CSV table of C-alpha atoms in Angstrom, one decimal:
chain,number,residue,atom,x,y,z
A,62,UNK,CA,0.0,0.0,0.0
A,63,UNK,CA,1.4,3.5,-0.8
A,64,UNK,CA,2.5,5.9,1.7
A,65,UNK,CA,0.0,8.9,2.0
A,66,UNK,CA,1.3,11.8,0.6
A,67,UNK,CA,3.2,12.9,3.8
A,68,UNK,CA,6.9,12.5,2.4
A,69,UNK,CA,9.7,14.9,2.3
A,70,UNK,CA,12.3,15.7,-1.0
A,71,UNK,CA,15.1,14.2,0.9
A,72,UNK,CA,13.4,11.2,0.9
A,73,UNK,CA,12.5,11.7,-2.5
A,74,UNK,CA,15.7,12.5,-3.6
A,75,UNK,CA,16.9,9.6,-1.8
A,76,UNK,CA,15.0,6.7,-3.5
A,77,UNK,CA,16.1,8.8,-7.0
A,78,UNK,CA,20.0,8.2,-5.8
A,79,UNK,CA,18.9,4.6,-5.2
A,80,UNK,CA,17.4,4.1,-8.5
A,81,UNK,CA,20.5,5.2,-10.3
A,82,UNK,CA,22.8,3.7,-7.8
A,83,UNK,CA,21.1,-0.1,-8.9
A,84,UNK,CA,19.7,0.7,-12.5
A,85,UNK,CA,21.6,3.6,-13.7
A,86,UNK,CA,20.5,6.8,-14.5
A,87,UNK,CA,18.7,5.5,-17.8
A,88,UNK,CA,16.4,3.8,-15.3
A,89,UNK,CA,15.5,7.0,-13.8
A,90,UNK,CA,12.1,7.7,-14.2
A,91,UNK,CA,9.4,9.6,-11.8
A,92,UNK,CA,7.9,6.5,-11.7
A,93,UNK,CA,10.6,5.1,-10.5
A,94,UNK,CA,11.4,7.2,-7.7
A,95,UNK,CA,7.3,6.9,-6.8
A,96,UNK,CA,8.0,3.4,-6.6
A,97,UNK,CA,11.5,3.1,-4.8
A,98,UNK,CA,9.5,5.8,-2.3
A,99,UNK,CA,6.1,3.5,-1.9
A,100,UNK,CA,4.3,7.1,-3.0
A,101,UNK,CA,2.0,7.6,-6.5
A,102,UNK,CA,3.8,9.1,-9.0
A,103,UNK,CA,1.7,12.3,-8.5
A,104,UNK,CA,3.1,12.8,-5.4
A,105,UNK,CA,6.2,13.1,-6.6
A,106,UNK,CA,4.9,15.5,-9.2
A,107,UNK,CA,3.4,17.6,-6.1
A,108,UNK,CA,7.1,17.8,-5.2
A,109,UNK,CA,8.9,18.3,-8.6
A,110,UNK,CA,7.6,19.4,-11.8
A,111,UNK,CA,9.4,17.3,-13.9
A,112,UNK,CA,12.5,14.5,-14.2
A,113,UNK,CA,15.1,17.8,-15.2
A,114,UNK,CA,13.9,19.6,-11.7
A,115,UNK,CA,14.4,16.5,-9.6
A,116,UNK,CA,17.8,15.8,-11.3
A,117,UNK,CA,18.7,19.5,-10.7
A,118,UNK,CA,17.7,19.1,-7.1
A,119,UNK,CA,20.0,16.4,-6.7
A,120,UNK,CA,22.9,18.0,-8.4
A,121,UNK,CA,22.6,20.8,-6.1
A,122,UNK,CA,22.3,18.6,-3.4
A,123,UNK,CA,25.8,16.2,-4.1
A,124,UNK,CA,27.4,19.9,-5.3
A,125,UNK,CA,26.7,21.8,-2.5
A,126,UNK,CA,27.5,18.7,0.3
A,127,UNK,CA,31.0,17.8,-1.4
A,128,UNK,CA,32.1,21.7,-1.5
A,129,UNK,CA,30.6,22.4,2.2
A,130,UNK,CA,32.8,18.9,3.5
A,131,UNK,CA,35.8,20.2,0.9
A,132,UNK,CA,36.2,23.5,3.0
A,133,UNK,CA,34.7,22.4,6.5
A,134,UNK,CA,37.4,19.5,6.7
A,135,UNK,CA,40.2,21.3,4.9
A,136,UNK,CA,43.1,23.2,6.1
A,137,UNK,CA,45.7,25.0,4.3
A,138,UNK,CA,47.7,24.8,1.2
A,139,UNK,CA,48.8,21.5,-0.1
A,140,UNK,CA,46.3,19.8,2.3
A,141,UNK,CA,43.0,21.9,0.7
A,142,UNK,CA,44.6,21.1,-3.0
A,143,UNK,CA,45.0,17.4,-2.0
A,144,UNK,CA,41.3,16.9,-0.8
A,145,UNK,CA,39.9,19.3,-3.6
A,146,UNK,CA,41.4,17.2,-6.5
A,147,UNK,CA,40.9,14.1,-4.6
A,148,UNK,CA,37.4,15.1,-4.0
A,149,UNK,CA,36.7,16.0,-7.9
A,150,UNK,CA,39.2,12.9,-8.7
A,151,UNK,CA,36.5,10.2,-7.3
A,152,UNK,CA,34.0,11.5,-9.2
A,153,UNK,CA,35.7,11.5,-12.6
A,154,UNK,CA,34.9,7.7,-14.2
A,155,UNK,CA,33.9,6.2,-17.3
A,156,UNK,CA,29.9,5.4,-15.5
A,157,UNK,CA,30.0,8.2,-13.3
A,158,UNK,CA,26.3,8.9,-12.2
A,159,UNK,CA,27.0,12.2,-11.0
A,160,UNK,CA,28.6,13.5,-14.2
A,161,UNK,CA,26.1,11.3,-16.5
A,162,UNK,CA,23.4,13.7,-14.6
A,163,UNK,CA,25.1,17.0,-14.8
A,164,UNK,CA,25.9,16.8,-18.5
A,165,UNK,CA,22.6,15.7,-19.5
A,166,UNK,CA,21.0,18.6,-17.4
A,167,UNK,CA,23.8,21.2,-19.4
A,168,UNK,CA,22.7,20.0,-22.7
A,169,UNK,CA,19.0,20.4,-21.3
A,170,UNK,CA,19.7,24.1,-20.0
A,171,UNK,CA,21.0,24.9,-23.3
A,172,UNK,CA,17.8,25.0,-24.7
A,173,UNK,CA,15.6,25.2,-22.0
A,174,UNK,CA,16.3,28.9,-20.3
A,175,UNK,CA,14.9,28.2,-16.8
A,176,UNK,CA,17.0,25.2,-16.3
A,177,UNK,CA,20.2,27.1,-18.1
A,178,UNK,CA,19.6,29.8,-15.4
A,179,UNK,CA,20.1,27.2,-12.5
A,180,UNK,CA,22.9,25.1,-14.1
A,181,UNK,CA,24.4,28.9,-14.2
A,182,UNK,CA,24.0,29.9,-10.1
A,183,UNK,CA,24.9,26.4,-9.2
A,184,UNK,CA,28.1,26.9,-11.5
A,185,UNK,CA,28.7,30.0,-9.7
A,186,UNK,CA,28.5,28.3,-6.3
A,187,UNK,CA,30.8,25.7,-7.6
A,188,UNK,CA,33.4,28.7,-8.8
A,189,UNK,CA,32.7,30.5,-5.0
A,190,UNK,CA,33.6,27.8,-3.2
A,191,UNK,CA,36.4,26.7,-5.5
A,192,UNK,CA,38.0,30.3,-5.2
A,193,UNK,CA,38.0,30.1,-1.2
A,194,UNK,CA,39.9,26.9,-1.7
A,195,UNK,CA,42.2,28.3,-4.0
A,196,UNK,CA,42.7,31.0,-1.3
A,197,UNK,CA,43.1,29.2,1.3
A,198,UNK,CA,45.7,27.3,-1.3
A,199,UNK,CA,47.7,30.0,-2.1
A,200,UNK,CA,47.3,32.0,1.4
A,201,UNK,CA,45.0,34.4,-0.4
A,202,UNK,CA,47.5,35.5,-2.4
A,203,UNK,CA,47.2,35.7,-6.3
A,204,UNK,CA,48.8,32.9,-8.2
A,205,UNK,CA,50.9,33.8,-11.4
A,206,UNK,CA,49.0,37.9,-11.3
A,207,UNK,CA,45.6,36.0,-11.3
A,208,UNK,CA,43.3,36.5,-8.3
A,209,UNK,CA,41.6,33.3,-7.0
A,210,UNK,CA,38.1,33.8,-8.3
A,211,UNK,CA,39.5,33.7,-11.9
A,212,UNK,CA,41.3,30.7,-11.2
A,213,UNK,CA,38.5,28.7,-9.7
A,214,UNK,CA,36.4,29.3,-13.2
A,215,UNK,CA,39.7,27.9,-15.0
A,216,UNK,CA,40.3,25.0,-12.4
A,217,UNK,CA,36.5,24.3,-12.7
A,218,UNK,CA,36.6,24.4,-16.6
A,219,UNK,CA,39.6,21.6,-16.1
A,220,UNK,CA,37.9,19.8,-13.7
A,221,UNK,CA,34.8,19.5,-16.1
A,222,UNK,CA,37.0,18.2,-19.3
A,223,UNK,CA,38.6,15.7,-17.1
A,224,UNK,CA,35.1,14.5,-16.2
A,225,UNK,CA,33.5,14.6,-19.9
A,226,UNK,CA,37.1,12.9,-21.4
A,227,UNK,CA,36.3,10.2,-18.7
A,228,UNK,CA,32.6,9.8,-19.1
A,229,UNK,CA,33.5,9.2,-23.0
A,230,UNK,CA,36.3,7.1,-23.1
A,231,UNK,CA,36.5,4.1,-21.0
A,232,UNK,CA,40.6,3.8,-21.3
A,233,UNK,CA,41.1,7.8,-20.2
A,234,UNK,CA,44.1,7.6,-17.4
A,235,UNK,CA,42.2,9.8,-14.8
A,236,UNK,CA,44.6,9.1,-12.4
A,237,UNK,CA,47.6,10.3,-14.7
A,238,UNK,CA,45.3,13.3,-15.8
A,239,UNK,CA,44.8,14.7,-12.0
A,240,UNK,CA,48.5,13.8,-11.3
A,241,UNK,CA,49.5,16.3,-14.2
A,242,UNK,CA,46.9,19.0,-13.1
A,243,UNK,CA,48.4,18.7,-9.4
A,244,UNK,CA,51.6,19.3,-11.1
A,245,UNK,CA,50.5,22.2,-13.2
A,246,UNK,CA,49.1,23.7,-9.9
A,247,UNK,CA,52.4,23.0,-7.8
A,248,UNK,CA,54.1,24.9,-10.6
A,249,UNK,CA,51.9,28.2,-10.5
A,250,UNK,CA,52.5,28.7,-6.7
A,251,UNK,CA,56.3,28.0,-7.5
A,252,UNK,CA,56.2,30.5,-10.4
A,253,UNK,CA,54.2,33.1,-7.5
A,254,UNK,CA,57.0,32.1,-5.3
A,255,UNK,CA,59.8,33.4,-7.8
A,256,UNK,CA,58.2,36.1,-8.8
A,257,UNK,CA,57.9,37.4,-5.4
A,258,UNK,CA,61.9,36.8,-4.6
């Protein structure tokens, strides 16, 4: 028997990450979630409009949890670099659900502006949070003449290849890739460090 319609969007958004977590995210369906919820379908409509808003809502969700942990656990320098690639590293495979979501939602927002609009804040929540690490990083001084909030949208932009290279070929060395982007960073705040001397 169905629940009655007393049920919250976590829980919601819970039975969607446990639909794609067993079936994948071509499974995902509002139907799905109803089911995985013990709900009718039209109360999850009551809750979301449509399959792009509940995917959007748990974008924002994953997003804004993995920056909050990123700068509530992290410290300084190479110990805020180390988690933030780390963090973004474990999230760049070949069936990455997270990534399989957000790139299906950008090609969406392309054409549809409302869902365009929030891709674009939640990017710039992604680029805030990124530029207080990268602060934090380089001891809120600029690297290389470049402030930090320039160089999150840049480390973000690389972040997101890495992610799409993976998601489309299953032999892409992400391990390799993030070991080369850690270098490219370690290099920057050497080149700050010259400059400065």
């Amino acid at each position: 028997m169905a629940k009655p319609n007393v049920i919250s969007r976590q829980e919601l958004l819970q039975s969607a990450r446990d639909v794609i977590a067993s079936h994948g995210i071509q499974a995902l369906t509002l139907k799905a979630v109803a089911t995985g919820a013990g709900v009718t379908q039209g109360t999850v409509y009551y809750h979301f409009r449509n399959k792009e808003q509940l995917l959007l809502e748990l974008i924002k969700e994953m997003c804004q949890d993995s920056w909050k942990n990123l700068l509530d656990d992290a410290g300084q320098g190479e110990e805020i670099l180390e988690k933030a690639l780390a963090s973004a590293r474990s999230r760049c495979t070949h069936d990455s659900p997270y990534h399989r979501v957000y790139f299906s939602l950008i090609a969406a927002g392309i054409y549809q502006e409302t869902l365009g609009k929030e891709l674009a804040s939640l990017q710039e929540l992604e680029n805030k949070a990124l530029g207080m690490a990268v602060k934090r990083f380089a001891k809120n001084e600029e690297l290389v003449d470049i402030p930090a909030e320039r160089w999150a949208t840049l480390f973000n932009a690389w972040i997101d290849g890495l992610a799409l290279q993976a998601l489309l070929s299953p032999s892409f060395d992400a391990d390799q890739a993030y070991a080369d982007l850690a270098q490219v960073i370690r290099y920057l705040v050497g080149r700050k460090g010259e400059e400065q001397t």
